Each structure stands twice: as C-alpha cells, then as structure tokens.
Coordinates of C-alpha atoms and ligand atoms in Angstrom, one line a residue:
M1 CA -31.6 -14.1 289.8
S2 CA -33.6 -16.0 292.3
S3 CA -32.0 -18.5 294.4
C4 CA -34.1 -21.3 293.7
G5 CA -32.8 -21.1 290.1
T6 CA -29.6 -21.1 291.0
P7 CA -28.7 -25.2 291.9
K8 CA -30.9 -26.3 288.8
Q9 CA -28.4 -24.3 286.4
R10 CA -25.4 -25.7 288.0
V11 CA -27.0 -29.2 287.4
L12 CA -27.6 -28.6 283.7
Q13 CA -24.0 -27.3 283.0
H14 CA -22.4 -30.1 284.7
T15 CA -24.8 -33.2 283.8
N16 CA -23.7 -35.6 281.4
T17 CA -26.2 -35.4 278.8
S18 CA -25.6 -38.6 276.8
V19 CA -29.4 -40.0 275.7
L20 CA -30.9 -43.2 277.1
R21 CA -30.8 -45.6 274.9
V22 CA -33.7 -47.7 275.2
D23 CA -32.0 -51.0 275.5
N24 CA -29.9 -49.8 278.2
I25 CA -33.4 -49.1 280.2
K26 CA -33.8 -51.8 283.3
I27 CA -37.1 -52.8 282.2
N28 CA -39.0 -54.0 285.6
T29 CA -41.4 -56.7 284.9
D30 CA -42.2 -57.6 288.5
S31 CA -45.7 -55.9 288.6
V32 CA -46.8 -57.5 285.2
K33 CA -46.6 -60.8 286.7
L34 CA -48.4 -60.3 290.1
P35 CA -51.8 -62.3 289.2
G36 CA -54.6 -60.5 287.2
T37 CA -58.2 -59.9 288.4
A38 CA -59.5 -63.4 287.2
D39 CA -56.5 -64.9 289.4
L40 CA -58.1 -62.7 292.3
L41 CA -61.8 -63.7 291.9
A42 CA -60.3 -67.4 291.6
E43 CA -58.7 -67.1 294.8
K44 CA -61.7 -65.6 296.5
Q45 CA -64.1 -68.1 295.2
A46 CA -61.6 -71.2 296.5
T47 CA -62.6 -70.0 300.1
A48 CA -65.5 -71.4 301.6
M49 CA -67.1 -67.7 301.9
P50 CA -69.3 -66.1 300.0
L51 CA -67.7 -64.0 297.1
I52 CA -67.9 -60.5 298.5
L53 CA -65.5 -58.3 297.0
T54 CA -64.3 -55.5 299.9
T55 CA -63.3 -51.8 298.6
E56 CA -59.6 -53.2 299.0
D57 CA -60.1 -56.1 296.6
N58 CA -62.1 -53.8 294.1
I59 CA -58.9 -51.2 294.1
K60 CA -56.6 -54.1 294.1
M61 CA -58.3 -55.2 291.2
M62 CA -58.1 -51.5 289.4
M63 CA -54.4 -51.1 290.2
R64 CA -53.9 -54.6 288.0
E65 CA -56.1 -53.8 285.3
G66 CA -54.2 -50.5 285.2
I67 CA -51.6 -52.1 284.1
N68 CA -51.3 -52.6 280.1
R69 CA -49.9 -56.3 279.9
N70 CA -49.1 -56.0 276.1
V71 CA -46.4 -53.2 276.6
D72 CA -43.0 -53.4 278.8
W73 CA -42.9 -51.8 282.2
A74 CA -40.5 -49.5 283.7
E75 CA -41.6 -47.8 286.8
A76 CA -41.9 -43.8 287.2
I77 CA -41.0 -42.5 290.4
H78 CA -42.6 -39.2 290.1
Y79 CA -46.1 -38.8 291.0
D80 CA -48.8 -38.3 293.0
I81 CA -52.8 -38.7 293.1
R82 CA -55.1 -36.2 290.6
K83 CA -56.9 -34.0 292.0
P84 CA -60.7 -32.9 292.0
N85 CA -61.5 -30.5 289.2
F86 CA -65.6 -30.4 289.7
V87 CA -67.9 -30.1 292.6
I88 CA -71.5 -31.9 292.2
I89 CA -74.2 -30.6 294.7
H90 CA -77.2 -32.8 295.7
H91 CA -79.6 -32.8 298.2
T92 CA -80.0 -35.9 299.9
A93 CA -83.9 -36.7 299.8
Q94 CA -83.4 -38.4 303.1
H95 CA -84.8 -37.1 306.6
S96 CA -81.8 -36.5 308.7
L97 CA -78.2 -36.0 308.5
A98 CA -77.7 -39.2 310.6
Q99 CA -79.9 -41.3 308.5
T100 CA -77.9 -40.0 305.4
I101 CA -74.4 -40.9 307.1
R102 CA -75.9 -44.3 307.6
T103 CA -77.2 -44.9 304.2
F104 CA -73.3 -44.1 302.9
Q105 CA -72.0 -46.9 305.5
L106 CA -74.6 -49.6 304.7
E107 CA -72.7 -52.5 302.3
H108 CA -75.8 -52.7 299.9
T109 CA -76.4 -49.1 299.1
K110 CA -73.5 -48.5 296.9
V111 CA -73.6 -44.6 297.0
S112 CA -71.1 -42.1 298.5
A113 CA -70.0 -38.5 298.8
H114 CA -67.4 -36.8 300.1
Y115 CA -69.4 -34.6 302.5
V116 CA -72.5 -34.1 303.8
I117 CA -73.9 -30.9 305.3
G118 CA -76.7 -31.0 308.0
K119 CA -79.5 -28.5 308.3
D120 CA -77.8 -26.9 311.2
G121 CA -74.7 -26.3 309.3
R122 CA -72.8 -29.2 310.3
V123 CA -70.2 -30.7 307.9
V124 CA -69.3 -34.2 308.0
Q125 CA -66.1 -35.6 305.7
M126 CA -67.2 -39.1 304.5
L127 CA -64.1 -39.8 302.8
N128 CA -60.8 -38.2 301.3
D129 CA -61.0 -35.8 298.8
Y130 CA -58.6 -37.5 296.4
L131 CA -60.6 -41.0 296.5
R132 CA -63.5 -41.5 293.8
S133 CA -66.7 -41.2 295.6
W134 CA -69.9 -43.0 294.1
H135 CA -72.4 -39.9 294.1
A136 CA -72.9 -39.0 290.4
G137 CA -73.6 -42.3 288.7
R138 CA -74.0 -42.5 285.0
S139 CA -73.3 -38.8 284.2
K140 CA -71.9 -36.4 281.5
W141 CA -71.0 -32.6 281.1
G142 CA -69.3 -31.4 278.2
N143 CA -66.9 -34.3 277.2
V144 CA -66.6 -35.7 280.6
T145 CA -68.7 -39.0 280.6
D146 CA -67.5 -39.7 284.2
M147 CA -68.1 -37.3 286.5
N148 CA -67.2 -39.4 289.8
S149 CA -63.8 -39.5 288.6
V150 CA -63.2 -35.7 288.2
S151 CA -65.4 -34.5 290.7
L152 CA -66.2 -34.0 294.7
G153 CA -69.7 -35.1 295.9
I154 CA -71.3 -32.8 298.5
E155 CA -74.8 -33.7 299.7
L156 CA -77.3 -31.4 301.8
D157 CA -79.6 -32.8 304.5
N158 CA -82.7 -31.7 302.3
N159 CA -85.8 -33.8 301.6
G160 CA -86.3 -32.1 298.2
R161 CA -89.6 -30.6 299.1
E162 CA -88.0 -27.9 301.4
I163 CA -85.9 -24.8 301.8
F164 CA -82.6 -25.5 302.6
P165 CA -81.7 -23.3 305.7
E166 CA -79.4 -20.2 306.3
A167 CA -77.1 -22.1 308.6
Q168 CA -76.5 -25.0 306.2
I169 CA -75.9 -22.5 302.9
N170 CA -73.4 -20.6 304.5
A171 CA -71.3 -24.1 305.7
L172 CA -71.7 -24.9 302.2
L173 CA -70.5 -21.5 300.9
I174 CA -67.3 -21.8 303.4
L175 CA -66.6 -25.6 302.1
L176 CA -66.9 -24.5 298.6
D177 CA -64.4 -21.6 299.0
T178 CA -61.8 -23.9 300.9
L179 CA -62.1 -26.7 298.2
K180 CA -62.3 -24.2 295.1
T181 CA -58.9 -22.6 296.3
K182 CA -57.5 -25.6 297.6
Y183 CA -57.9 -27.5 294.0
Q184 CA -58.3 -24.3 291.9
I185 CA -61.4 -25.5 290.4
P186 CA -62.5 -23.3 287.9
F187 CA -66.0 -21.2 288.6
T188 CA -68.1 -22.8 286.2
N189 CA -67.5 -26.1 287.5
F190 CA -69.7 -26.0 290.5
L191 CA -72.9 -28.1 289.3
G192 CA -76.1 -30.1 290.4
H193 CA -76.4 -33.6 290.2
A194 CA -79.4 -33.1 287.5
D195 CA -76.9 -30.5 285.3
V196 CA -74.8 -34.2 284.9
A197 CA -77.8 -36.8 284.8
P198 CA -80.5 -34.5 283.8
A199 CA -82.6 -37.8 282.7
R200 CA -82.2 -39.5 285.8
K201 CA -81.7 -36.7 288.7
N202 CA -83.6 -33.9 289.9
D203 CA -81.3 -32.5 292.9
P204 CA -80.8 -30.3 294.0
S205 CA -84.7 -29.1 293.9
V206 CA -86.0 -25.3 292.9
F207 CA -85.1 -24.4 296.3
F208 CA -81.5 -24.3 295.8
P209 CA -80.2 -20.6 295.8
W210 CA -77.8 -20.9 292.9
K211 CA -77.7 -17.4 292.0
R212 CA -76.1 -16.5 295.5
L213 CA -73.8 -19.2 295.0
A214 CA -72.9 -17.3 291.7
D215 CA -72.6 -14.4 293.3
R216 CA -69.9 -15.7 295.6
G217 CA -68.2 -17.4 292.1
F218 CA -69.4 -20.9 292.1
G219 CA -71.2 -21.7 289.2
V220 CA -72.8 -19.3 286.2
W221 CA -76.0 -17.0 286.4
Y222 CA -77.5 -14.8 283.6
D223 CA -77.9 -10.9 283.7
E224 CA -81.4 -10.3 284.8
S225 CA -80.9 -6.2 283.5
N226 CA -79.6 -7.5 279.8
L227 CA -82.2 -10.0 278.4
V228 CA -82.5 -9.5 274.9
S229 CA -84.1 -11.6 272.2
P230 CA -81.6 -14.4 270.8
P231 CA -81.2 -13.9 266.7
D232 CA -83.4 -16.2 264.6
N233 CA -80.6 -18.3 263.9
F234 CA -79.7 -19.2 267.9
S235 CA -79.7 -23.1 268.4
F236 CA -81.1 -23.5 271.7
V237 CA -79.9 -26.9 271.9
D238 CA -76.4 -26.2 270.7
A239 CA -76.2 -23.6 273.2
L240 CA -76.9 -26.3 275.7
R241 CA -74.8 -28.7 274.6
I242 CA -71.8 -26.0 274.4
M243 CA -72.8 -25.3 278.1
G244 CA -71.8 -28.9 279.0
Y245 CA -75.2 -30.4 279.2
D246 CA -76.0 -33.7 277.8
V247 CA -78.8 -33.3 275.0
S248 CA -79.5 -36.7 273.9
N249 CA -83.1 -36.5 276.3
L250 CA -83.7 -32.7 275.0
N251 CA -87.3 -32.5 277.3
K252 CA -85.4 -33.5 280.4
T253 CA -82.4 -31.4 279.8
I254 CA -84.7 -28.6 279.9
V255 CA -86.4 -29.2 282.8
A256 CA -82.9 -29.4 284.7
F257 CA -81.9 -26.0 282.7
K258 CA -84.9 -24.6 283.6
R259 CA -85.2 -26.1 287.4
K260 CA -81.8 -24.3 287.9
F261 CA -82.4 -20.9 286.2
I262 CA -86.0 -20.1 285.7
V263 CA -87.6 -21.9 288.8
T264 CA -91.0 -20.8 288.7
D265 CA -91.8 -23.3 285.8
V266 CA -89.9 -26.4 285.1
E267 CA -92.1 -27.6 282.0
E268 CA -90.6 -29.3 279.0
T269 CA -90.6 -26.5 276.1
L270 CA -88.5 -23.1 276.7
T271 CA -90.7 -20.1 276.6
D272 CA -89.4 -17.2 274.9
Y273 CA -88.6 -15.7 278.3
D274 CA -86.3 -19.1 278.8
K275 CA -84.5 -18.6 275.7
R276 CA -83.2 -15.2 276.8
V277 CA -81.7 -16.4 280.1
L278 CA -80.2 -19.4 277.9
Y279 CA -79.2 -16.9 275.2
N280 CA -77.8 -14.7 278.0
L281 CA -75.5 -17.5 279.7
Y282 CA -74.6 -18.4 276.4
R283 CA -73.2 -15.0 275.4
R284 CA -71.7 -14.5 279.1
Y285 CA -70.0 -17.7 279.9
F286 CA -69.3 -20.1 276.4
Ligands
ZN1 ZN1 -77.8 -36.6 293.5

C-alpha cells in the first residue's frame, strides 16, 4: 500500500458519516448583498470624471455578475483557476515587435495576446496564461463559441507577406512544447486565428509552416503518400464541420482550409486534390 493512501483510509474509518441536512448549512449572503453592476456604474458616473471603466472595474463587474442572485449562496473553499486548452497562432500584420507591444498597451485598441514572438526569436509574455486575453475575437471551433475563454494567443511579428524566420519558428516550437506539457493541451487544439474566425481573419499567412508544427505534435497534417479519392457519399461540408470549422460562411471556410493545407491555391472551391487532402485528414484524426 502506498503511504499516501493510508491517512485517507484512516479518516474514512473514523469520520462521523451523518449526512448534512441542507437546513443545517450556514448560508452566507454577504456576497449577494454586494452592490450590483448598475450600482457600480452609477457610482462611477457620479464622479466628475468621464466614464472610463478600467480592466479592474470590468473584472469587478464580472465577478458580481457571476453570482446568481436568484439562488442561495454557500461558498465553497476548494477551487483554482481554469486552465487554457487551446493555442491560437496569429501574425501581427504590424512592422515590428515594439510596434505590436505598443498596440497591446494602448487603451483604445482593445486587443492583446499572451505572447509575442519577434523575428529574432525573442519571446515576450504580455499576459498571465490564466487570464483571458482578447486575441481571437468573435470565434468558434466545434462547439466552443468563445475561443478567448479557453485559449492562449501567440502573435508572431510578421506583416503577412513575408516568411517566418528560422529563429522565430524555433522559439515558437519551444514555447508550444512548454505550454502543451504544462496545460496538457491536446495536439489537435493548436490552431490558427483563421481556423476559428474564417470569415474575418486570414492569419497566419500561407507562409506559416503548419506541416512542421504537426510533425512536432502541434496540430494536424495529412499523409501525402495516401491521398485516395473520397467515396461518392463523402460530404466535404460535414468533414470540415466535424474537424471543427464553422461552415456558416462556407466559401471563406474553404479558403481558410486551403490557406493552411493546400497553400499553392486559395480559391473558394475545393478541387479533387483538395478533397483528397480533406478526406485524408478526416479519416486520420476525426
Ligand atoms: Zn489574429
């Protein structure tokens, strides 16, 4: 018997196992008596200052809204913070690491990322992994409708029309390895921004080395030696949807799929070759 099992058993043997009746539980109503969001806004407006809600104000409001006032409150004591379960990769479409950092620190931009990686491989963390950064925007993957709530955002300094230098990709691979292990992120959950927002976004560009990432265990790739034609009843729309893509704007989704897996052609239709690639991916992973 392992030593860590022993104390627990002893506790179980000697615990008084009478079941707590709900009317014996002390209901603490302090939290629900906190002023609500409307009160907080009124309080802010009462000052002569223009109404600017800081990040702290927003979080305070969310914490209040997170408590359901229609039910009783008995505070649990065992909890921590939710872990990220996806990584979303972006290119910045800006001109330097410094410019990107400045953008994420300006009040009006309302965008951020957890990490920014320079062309020279310098990695700058801008937000704690456990916090919700504003990098994915309106986004969807499978049934996940708010990617920001479940993902880490990594921005690569790149204007969208240039290759990603070796030093930058190497730094990215090291970071991904750390994050994958630390948060036990499934390999299928390493995605690009355009995967989760195909109608709005086109990053990272065709220059991004997805195959190389997949070879290292981040994301999926097809088996080039086994590209057979799909059967007649194969629905490519269903396959894209089952992979995770939002197919509500199908043409844009096809472009996102091709930008990642086909690269040489990003037209809005799937050729026979493209369908073989999709069929291979579908059979391989989904
Ligand atoms: Zn992006």
